[in-house]
Coordinates of C-alpha atoms and ligand atoms in Angstrom, one line a residue:
X16 CA -1.6 -0.2 -39.2
X17 CA -1.0 -0.9 -42.9
X18 CA -1.3 -4.4 -44.3
X19 CA 2.4 -4.4 -45.0
X20 CA 3.4 -3.4 -41.5
X21 CA 1.2 -6.2 -40.0
X22 CA 2.8 -8.7 -42.4
X23 CA 6.3 -7.5 -41.5
X24 CA 5.6 -7.6 -37.8
X25 CA 4.5 -11.3 -38.0
X26 CA 7.4 -12.2 -40.3
X27 CA 9.9 -10.6 -37.9
X28 CA 8.4 -12.7 -35.1
X29 CA 8.9 -15.8 -37.2
X30 CA 5.1 -16.6 -37.2
X31 CA 4.3 -18.1 -40.6
X32 CA 0.8 -19.1 -39.5
X33 CA 0.0 -15.5 -38.7
X34 CA 1.3 -14.4 -42.2
X35 CA -1.0 -16.9 -43.9
X36 CA -3.9 -15.9 -41.6
X37 CA -3.4 -12.2 -42.5
X38 CA -3.4 -13.0 -46.2
X39 CA -6.6 -15.1 -45.9
X40 CA -8.3 -12.5 -43.9
X41 CA -7.3 -9.6 -46.1
X42 CA -7.8 -11.2 -49.5
X43 CA -10.3 -14.0 -49.2
X44 CA -13.1 -12.8 -47.0
X45 CA -14.1 -9.5 -48.6
X46 CA -17.8 -9.7 -48.0
X47 CA -19.4 -6.7 -49.7
X48 CA -22.9 -7.3 -48.5
X49 CA -24.7 -5.3 -45.9
X50 CA -22.9 -2.3 -44.4
X51 CA -19.6 -4.0 -43.6
X52 CA -17.5 -1.7 -45.8
X53 CA -19.6 1.5 -45.3
X54 CA -17.0 4.1 -44.4
X55 CA -18.6 7.3 -45.6
X56 CA -21.7 9.2 -44.5
X57 CA -24.7 7.8 -46.5
X58 CA -26.9 10.3 -48.5
X59 CA -29.7 11.9 -46.4
X60 CA -32.1 11.0 -49.2
X61 CA -31.6 7.2 -48.9
X62 CA -34.6 5.3 -47.6
X63 CA -32.4 3.6 -44.9
X64 CA -30.5 6.7 -43.9
X65 CA -30.8 6.1 -40.1
X66 CA -29.8 2.5 -40.3
X67 CA -26.9 3.2 -42.7
X68 CA -25.7 6.0 -40.4
X69 CA -25.7 3.5 -37.4
X70 CA -23.5 1.1 -39.4
X71 CA -21.3 4.0 -40.5
X72 CA -20.8 4.9 -36.8
X73 CA -20.2 1.3 -35.9
X74 CA -17.5 0.9 -38.6
X75 CA -16.1 4.3 -37.6
X76 CA -15.9 3.6 -33.8
X77 CA -14.5 0.1 -33.9
X78 CA -13.2 -1.4 -37.2
X79 CA -12.5 -5.0 -36.2
X80 CA -15.3 -5.4 -33.6
X81 CA -17.8 -3.9 -36.1
X82 CA -17.1 -6.8 -38.4
X83 CA -17.6 -9.3 -35.6
X84 CA -21.0 -7.7 -34.8
X85 CA -22.1 -7.9 -38.4
X86 CA -21.4 -11.6 -38.6
X87 CA -24.2 -12.2 -36.0
X88 CA -27.4 -13.9 -37.2
X89 CA -29.8 -11.3 -38.7
X90 CA -32.2 -11.4 -35.7
X91 CA -29.4 -10.2 -33.3
X92 CA -27.3 -8.1 -35.6
X93 CA -29.2 -4.9 -35.3
X94 CA -30.2 -5.0 -31.6
X95 CA -26.5 -5.6 -30.8
X96 CA -25.3 -2.9 -33.1
X97 CA -27.7 -0.4 -31.4
X98 CA -26.8 -1.6 -27.9
X99 CA -23.1 -1.1 -28.8
X100 CA -23.7 2.5 -30.1
X101 CA -25.8 3.4 -27.0
X102 CA -23.0 2.2 -24.8
X103 CA -20.5 4.0 -26.8
X104 CA -22.6 7.2 -26.4
X105 CA -22.6 6.8 -22.6
X106 CA -18.9 6.2 -22.6
X107 CA -18.3 9.3 -24.6
X108 CA -20.1 11.3 -22.0
X109 CA -18.3 9.6 -19.1
X110 CA -14.8 10.0 -20.7
X111 CA -15.0 13.7 -21.5
X112 CA -13.0 15.7 -19.0
X113 CA -14.1 19.0 -20.5
X114 CA -17.8 18.6 -19.6
X115 CA -18.9 20.3 -16.3
X116 CA -19.4 17.6 -13.7
X117 CA -23.1 18.4 -12.9
X118 CA -24.0 18.3 -16.5
X119 CA -22.1 15.0 -17.0
X120 CA -23.9 13.4 -14.1
X121 CA -27.3 14.6 -15.3
X122 CA -26.8 13.2 -18.8
X123 CA -25.4 9.9 -17.5
X124 CA -28.3 9.3 -15.1
X125 CA -30.9 10.2 -17.7
X126 CA -29.4 8.5 -20.7
X127 CA -31.8 5.6 -20.5
X128 CA -34.7 8.1 -20.9
X129 CA -33.0 10.0 -23.6
X130 CA -33.2 6.8 -25.7
X131 CA -37.0 7.6 -26.1
X132 CA -36.5 11.3 -27.0
X133 CA -36.9 11.5 -30.8
X134 CA -34.6 14.1 -32.2
X135 CA -32.2 14.4 -29.2
X136 CA -28.6 15.3 -30.0
X137 CA -25.7 16.4 -27.9
X138 CA -23.1 18.9 -29.0
X139 CA -21.4 19.7 -25.7
X140 CA -18.5 17.3 -26.0
X141 CA -15.1 18.8 -26.4
X142 CA -13.7 18.9 -29.9
X143 CA -11.0 16.3 -29.1
X144 CA -13.5 13.6 -28.1
X145 CA -13.0 10.8 -30.7
X146 CA -16.7 9.8 -30.9
X147 CA -18.1 13.3 -30.5
X148 CA -19.9 12.9 -33.9
X149 CA -21.9 9.9 -32.7
X150 CA -23.6 12.1 -30.1
X151 CA -23.9 15.1 -32.5
X152 CA -26.0 12.8 -34.7
X153 CA -27.5 10.6 -31.9
X154 CA -31.0 11.1 -33.2
X155 CA -30.3 8.4 -35.8
X156 CA -29.4 5.9 -33.0
X157 CA -32.6 6.8 -31.1
X158 CA -34.8 6.3 -34.2
X159 CA -33.3 2.8 -34.7
X160 CA -33.6 2.0 -31.0
X161 CA -37.3 2.9 -31.2
X162 CA -37.7 0.6 -34.2
X163 CA -36.4 -2.4 -32.2
X164 CA -38.7 -5.1 -30.8
X165 CA -39.9 -4.2 -27.3
X166 CA -38.1 -7.2 -25.8
X167 CA -34.7 -5.8 -27.0
X168 CA -35.6 -2.2 -26.0
X169 CA -36.3 -3.3 -22.5
X170 CA -32.9 -5.0 -22.1
X171 CA -31.0 -2.1 -23.5
X172 CA -32.9 0.6 -21.5
X173 CA -32.5 -1.4 -18.2
X174 CA -28.7 -1.8 -18.7
X175 CA -28.3 1.8 -19.8
X176 CA -30.1 2.9 -16.6
X177 CA -27.9 0.8 -14.3
X178 CA -24.7 1.7 -16.1
X179 CA -25.4 5.4 -16.3
X180 CA -26.1 5.5 -12.5
X181 CA -22.9 3.5 -11.7
X182 CA -20.8 5.7 -13.9
X183 CA -22.3 8.8 -12.3
X184 CA -21.3 7.5 -8.8
X185 CA -17.7 7.1 -9.9
X186 CA -17.4 10.4 -11.8
X187 CA -18.8 12.1 -8.7
X188 CA -15.9 11.2 -6.5
X189 CA -16.1 7.4 -5.8
X190 CA -12.6 6.0 -6.2
X191 CA -11.2 2.6 -7.1
X192 CA -9.5 1.9 -3.8
X193 CA -10.3 -1.7 -2.7
X194 CA -10.7 -4.8 -4.8
X195 CA -14.4 -4.5 -4.2
X196 CA -14.4 -1.1 -5.8
X197 CA -12.4 -2.4 -8.7
X198 CA -15.0 -5.2 -9.2
X199 CA -17.9 -2.8 -8.8
X200 CA -16.4 -0.3 -11.3
X201 CA -15.7 -3.0 -13.9
X202 CA -19.2 -4.4 -13.2
X203 CA -20.8 -1.1 -14.2
X204 CA -18.8 -0.5 -17.3
X205 CA -18.4 -4.1 -18.6
X206 CA -20.1 -6.7 -16.4
X207 CA -23.4 -5.1 -17.2
X208 CA -22.6 -5.4 -20.9
X209 CA -22.4 -9.2 -20.3
X210 CA -25.8 -9.2 -18.6
X211 CA -27.3 -7.1 -21.4
X212 CA -25.9 -9.2 -24.2
X213 CA -27.1 -12.4 -22.4
X214 CA -30.5 -10.8 -22.2
X215 CA -30.5 -10.1 -25.9
X216 CA -29.2 -13.6 -26.8
X217 CA -32.0 -15.2 -24.8
X218 CA -34.7 -12.8 -26.0
X219 CA -33.8 -13.6 -29.6
X220 CA -34.6 -17.3 -29.1
X221 CA -31.3 -18.2 -30.7
X222 CA -29.5 -19.1 -27.6
X223 CA -29.5 -21.5 -24.7
X224 CA -32.4 -20.5 -22.3
X225 CA -30.1 -21.8 -19.5
X226 CA -28.1 -18.5 -19.9
X227 CA -30.9 -16.6 -18.3
X228 CA -29.8 -17.5 -14.7
X229 CA -26.1 -17.0 -15.3
X230 CA -25.6 -13.5 -14.1
X231 CA -22.4 -14.3 -12.3
X232 CA -20.6 -15.7 -15.3
X233 CA -22.1 -13.2 -17.7
X234 CA -20.8 -10.4 -15.5
X235 CA -17.3 -12.1 -15.3
X236 CA -17.1 -12.3 -19.1
X237 CA -17.2 -8.5 -19.1
X238 CA -14.9 -8.1 -16.0
X239 CA -12.2 -10.2 -17.7
X240 CA -12.2 -8.0 -20.8
X241 CA -12.3 -4.7 -18.9
X242 CA -9.6 -5.8 -16.4
X243 CA -7.3 -6.6 -19.3
X244 CA -8.1 -3.2 -20.9
X245 CA -7.3 -1.5 -17.6
X246 CA -4.0 -3.4 -17.3
X247 CA -2.8 -2.7 -20.8
X248 CA -3.8 1.0 -20.8
X249 CA -1.6 1.8 -17.8
X250 CA 0.6 4.5 -19.4
X251 CA -2.1 6.3 -21.3
X252 CA -4.4 6.4 -18.3
X253 CA -1.8 7.4 -15.8
X254 CA -0.8 10.3 -18.1
X255 CA -4.4 11.5 -18.3
X256 CA -4.7 11.2 -14.5
X257 CA -7.6 8.6 -14.5
X258 CA -6.0 5.3 -13.7
X259 CA -8.3 2.4 -12.6
X260 CA -5.7 0.2 -11.0
X261 CA -7.0 -0.4 -7.5
X262 CA -5.1 1.5 -4.8
X263 CA -5.2 -1.4 -2.3
X264 CA -3.0 -3.3 -4.8
X265 CA -0.6 -0.6 -6.1
X266 CA -0.1 0.7 -2.6
X267 CA 1.6 -2.6 -1.8
X268 CA 4.3 -1.9 -4.4
X269 CA 5.1 1.8 -4.7
X270 CA 7.8 3.3 -2.5
X271 CA 6.3 4.6 0.8
X272 CA 4.1 7.6 0.4
X273 CA 4.4 7.6 -3.5
X274 CA 1.5 7.7 -5.9
X275 CA 0.8 5.2 -8.6
X276 CA 2.6 7.2 -11.2
X277 CA 5.8 6.1 -9.5
X278 CA 5.4 2.8 -11.3
X279 CA 6.1 4.5 -14.6
X280 CA 9.7 5.4 -13.4
X281 CA 12.5 3.2 -14.8
X282 CA 14.0 2.9 -11.3
X283 CA 10.8 1.3 -10.0
X284 CA 10.5 -1.3 -12.8
X285 CA 10.7 -4.3 -10.4
X286 CA 7.9 -2.8 -8.3
X287 CA 5.8 -2.1 -11.3
X288 CA 6.2 -5.6 -12.7
X289 CA 5.3 -7.1 -9.3
X290 CA 2.1 -5.0 -9.2
X291 CA 1.3 -5.9 -12.8
X292 CA 1.7 -9.6 -12.1
X293 CA -0.6 -9.3 -9.1
X294 CA -3.3 -7.8 -11.3
X295 CA -2.7 -10.4 -14.0
X296 CA -3.4 -13.1 -11.4
X297 CA -6.6 -11.3 -10.4
X298 CA -7.8 -11.2 -14.0
X299 CA -6.8 -14.8 -14.7
X300 CA -9.0 -15.9 -11.8
X301 CA -12.0 -15.0 -14.0
X302 CA -11.1 -17.3 -16.9
X303 CA -12.9 -20.5 -15.6
X304 CA -16.1 -18.5 -15.5
X305 CA -15.6 -17.2 -19.0
X306 CA -15.0 -20.8 -20.2
X307 CA -18.2 -21.8 -18.4
X308 CA -20.1 -19.1 -20.2
X309 CA -18.7 -19.9 -23.6
X310 CA -19.4 -23.6 -23.2
X311 CA -23.1 -22.9 -22.7
X312 CA -23.4 -21.1 -26.1
X313 CA -25.2 -23.0 -28.8
X314 CA -25.5 -20.6 -31.8
X315 CA -22.4 -20.4 -34.0
X316 CA -22.5 -16.7 -34.7
X317 CA -23.0 -15.9 -31.0
X318 CA -20.2 -18.2 -30.0
X319 CA -17.7 -16.4 -32.3
X320 CA -19.0 -13.0 -31.2
X321 CA -18.4 -13.9 -27.6
X322 CA -15.2 -15.8 -28.0
X323 CA -13.2 -13.4 -30.2
X324 CA -12.8 -10.6 -27.5
X325 CA -12.0 -13.3 -24.9
X326 CA -9.2 -14.8 -27.1
X327 CA -7.8 -11.3 -27.7
X328 CA -7.9 -10.7 -23.9
X329 CA -6.0 -13.9 -22.9
X330 CA -3.5 -13.3 -25.7
X331 CA -3.0 -9.8 -24.3
X332 CA -2.4 -11.0 -20.8
X333 CA 0.1 -13.5 -22.1
X334 CA 1.8 -10.7 -24.0
X335 CA 2.0 -8.3 -21.0
X336 CA 2.5 -10.7 -18.1
X337 CA 5.8 -9.6 -16.4
X338 CA 6.6 -7.5 -19.5
X339 CA 8.5 -4.2 -18.9
X340 CA 7.1 -2.8 -22.2
X341 CA 3.8 -2.0 -20.5
X342 CA 5.5 0.7 -18.4
X343 CA 7.8 1.9 -21.2
X344 CA 5.7 2.6 -24.3
X345 CA 2.0 3.2 -24.6
X346 CA -0.2 1.8 -27.4
X347 CA 1.4 -1.7 -27.3
X348 CA -0.9 -4.4 -28.7
X349 CA -0.8 -8.0 -29.8
X350 CA 0.3 -8.4 -33.4
X351 CA -2.4 -7.9 -36.0
X352 CA -1.4 -11.3 -37.5
X353 CA -1.9 -13.0 -34.1
X354 CA -5.3 -11.3 -33.7
X355 CA -6.4 -12.5 -37.1
X356 CA -5.2 -16.0 -36.4
X357 CA -7.2 -16.0 -33.2
X358 CA -10.3 -14.8 -35.0
X359 CA -10.0 -17.7 -37.4
X360 CA -9.6 -20.1 -34.5
X361 CA -12.7 -18.9 -32.6
X362 CA -15.0 -21.4 -34.3
X363 CA -15.9 -23.8 -31.5
X364 CA -15.3 -24.6 -27.9
X365 CA -12.6 -27.3 -28.6
X366 CA -10.5 -24.8 -30.6
X367 CA -11.0 -22.2 -27.9
X368 CA -10.0 -24.7 -25.1
X369 CA -6.8 -25.6 -27.0
X370 CA -5.8 -21.9 -27.2
X371 CA -6.5 -21.3 -23.5
X372 CA -4.6 -24.5 -22.7
X373 CA -1.5 -23.3 -24.5
X374 CA -1.7 -19.8 -23.1
X375 CA -2.2 -21.1 -19.5
X376 CA 0.8 -23.4 -19.8
X377 CA 2.9 -20.7 -21.4
X378 CA 2.1 -18.1 -18.7
X379 CA 2.8 -20.7 -16.1
X380 CA 6.1 -21.3 -17.8
X381 CA 7.0 -17.6 -17.8
X382 CA 5.9 -17.5 -14.2
X383 CA 8.2 -20.4 -13.2
X384 CA 11.2 -18.7 -15.0
X385 CA 10.8 -15.4 -13.1
X386 CA 11.0 -17.0 -9.6
X387 CA 13.8 -15.3 -7.7
X388 CA 14.3 -12.5 -10.3
X389 CA 12.3 -9.8 -8.5
X390 CA 12.4 -9.1 -4.7
X391 CA 9.1 -7.3 -4.8
X392 CA 7.1 -10.0 -6.5
X393 CA 4.9 -12.1 -4.3
X394 CA 2.2 -13.3 -6.7
X395 CA 4.1 -16.3 -8.0
X396 CA 1.7 -18.7 -6.2
X397 CA -1.4 -16.7 -7.2
X398 CA -0.4 -16.8 -10.9
X399 CA 0.5 -20.5 -10.7
X400 CA -2.8 -21.3 -9.0
X401 CA -4.9 -19.3 -11.6
X402 CA -3.1 -21.1 -14.5
X403 CA -3.6 -24.5 -12.9
X404 CA -7.3 -23.8 -12.5
X405 CA -7.6 -23.0 -16.2
X406 CA -5.8 -26.2 -17.2
X407 CA -7.9 -28.1 -14.7
X408 CA -11.2 -26.7 -16.1
X409 CA -10.1 -27.9 -19.6
X410 CA -9.2 -31.4 -18.3
X411 CA -12.6 -31.7 -16.6
X412 CA -14.4 -30.5 -19.7
X413 CA -12.3 -33.0 -21.9
X414 CA -13.2 -35.8 -19.6
X415 CA -16.9 -35.0 -19.7
X416 CA -16.8 -34.9 -23.5
X417 CA -14.6 -37.9 -24.1
X418 CA -11.7 -36.0 -25.4
X419 CA -8.1 -37.1 -25.2
X420 CA -5.7 -34.1 -25.2
X421 CA -2.5 -34.5 -27.3
X422 CA 0.7 -32.7 -26.3
X423 CA 1.4 -29.7 -28.6
X424 CA 4.1 -30.2 -31.1
X425 CA 6.7 -27.8 -32.5
X426 CA 5.7 -25.6 -35.4
X427 CA 8.1 -24.3 -37.9
X428 CA 11.2 -25.8 -39.4
X429 CA 14.6 -24.4 -40.5
X430 CA 13.5 -24.0 -44.1
X431 CA 10.3 -22.2 -43.2
X432 CA 12.4 -19.8 -41.1
X433 CA 14.7 -19.1 -44.1
X434 CA 11.8 -18.5 -46.4
X435 CA 10.2 -16.1 -44.0
X436 CA 13.5 -14.2 -43.6
X437 CA 13.7 -13.8 -47.3
X438 CA 10.1 -12.5 -47.6
X439 CA 10.7 -10.1 -44.7
X440 CA 13.8 -8.6 -46.5
X441 CA 11.8 -8.2 -49.7
X442 CA 8.9 -6.6 -47.9
X443 CA 11.3 -4.2 -46.0
X444 CA 12.7 -3.0 -49.3
X445 CA 9.2 -2.8 -50.9
X446 CA 10.0 -5.4 -53.5
X447 CA 6.7 -7.3 -53.0
X448 CA 3.3 -5.7 -53.9
X449 CA 1.0 -5.6 -50.9
X450 CA -2.4 -3.8 -50.7
X451 CA -2.8 -1.0 -48.1
Ligands
IN0_121 C1 -18.4 -5.5 -25.9 C2 -17.5 -6.7 -25.7 C3 -18.1 -8.1 -25.6 C4 -18.3 -8.8 -26.8 C5 -18.9 -10.1 -26.7 C6 -19.3 -10.6 -25.5 C7 -19.2 -9.9 -24.4 C8 -19.7 -10.4 -23.1 C9 -19.5 -9.7 -22.0 C10 -19.0 -8.4 -22.0 C11 -18.5 -7.9 -23.2 C12 -18.6 -8.6 -24.4 O1 -16.4 -6.8 -26.6 C13 -15.8 -5.6 -27.1 C14 -14.6 -5.9 -27.9 C15 -14.0 -4.7 -28.6 O2 -14.6 -3.7 -28.7 N1 -12.8 -4.8 -29.1 C16 -12.1 -3.6 -29.7 C17 -10.6 -3.8 -29.4 C18 -10.0 -2.7 -28.8 O3 -8.8 -2.7 -28.8 O4 -10.7 -1.8 -28.3 C19 -12.1 -3.6 -31.2 O5 -12.2 -2.5 -31.7 O6 -12.2 -4.6 -31.8 C20 -15.5 -4.7 -25.9 O7 -14.3 -4.5 -25.6 N2 -16.5 -4.0 -25.3 C21 -17.9 -4.2 -25.6 C22 -18.7 -3.1 -25.7 C23 -20.0 -3.3 -26.1 C24 -20.5 -4.6 -26.4 CL1 -22.1 -4.8 -27.0 C25 -19.7 -5.7 -26.3 C26 -16.2 -3.0 -24.2 C27 -16.2 -3.5 -22.7 C28 -15.9 -2.3 -21.9 C29 -15.1 -4.6 -22.5 C30 -17.5 -4.1 -22.4

């Protein structure tokens, strides 16, 4: 999305604070150091070719998250970058529907050993696979992996082994039927990332050693992110025939005998919303654990690294809860301006608590207003309970830290709204210069 489109979208929503956040993020924080802006292949002759290629891939595969990784303290930056690329490689094998099943399973199960094979590359992905190039040049990731300290290599290899085996089970026919299956699948693809990152944080010596025995909440950090991804990708995934919504839940809502794709039909919108809200409640139940995890973090750069995706996820649930758009058009996201504002507010646990508090109250409010509007929807109490538990967690934490919570005030006045409308009109007719 262009800078102008992002600005317009926030202006149209009447969010001045997002507009100012976008301007600050775009114009003030251009850090040219390191590899943050590397967006072309480095010359093969350069002495740091392998490392530069890894950051090129990182920037290529995930623009915004790449920036967050590179804000980590130097000791963790490279291990996390390599961990991310290894996982991305595994994902690219798992995702590709053109690979023969036997071959796919073989590569997934042995990927942790491949990490030690100097010179290994993989050219068997279909041409449409977005991150195909990463595997075509995977030897550079292997070189950098082999250059990491042993304590980091151990964590990465262990997680890769467990994740590859779990993915292989699911691609070989295991289905996401029950809630247990849903929790197991999300454990393999995201919960294990939480365990691995925690292992890296502790090994670096930069983080709270107490994290070591926190597998449950580390796992749930990942589960929350992945469950929100699975919710928001409904249309794209259903079209590609690989939906991860648990059957035991969608079965409660589709017309008798129908498949999950029935939820994409306009005449089934009420059923679809009821199912969505049920799964939102299931995801929201994980939030107290995520807050527990974040409240244990001590290092500033690690805190922001962990908090930013969590804030995006809660904002995404807030956006999609009971929202018909999820079933009507794919590729919907929270506004870029909102994302940037959340990044700016990810600095410390008090700021994060305030954001969660507002979202929990707002979701609870939307929940209250929908009572009686949908005959299929039975998750009203579930959602309400999940929101109450989030608010309760925050109150308990406030009390333990001597904090008094003030009620949120209104933001925005009549004149601010008028000013924003004028800027929006000028932008629409391209009368203001904005960088692309
Ligand atoms: C991640 C996670 C991630 C970051 C920080 C702490 C975590 C703790 C537990 C588990 C995962 C954690 O964050 C990224 C965020 C991301 O990639 N965002 C995308 C947004 C988007 O729309 O795709 C971006 O481009 O900005 C994440 O989603 N995953 C991930 C992968 C590897 C690592 Cl090392 C960390 C993917 C997943 C499946 C949720 C684990």
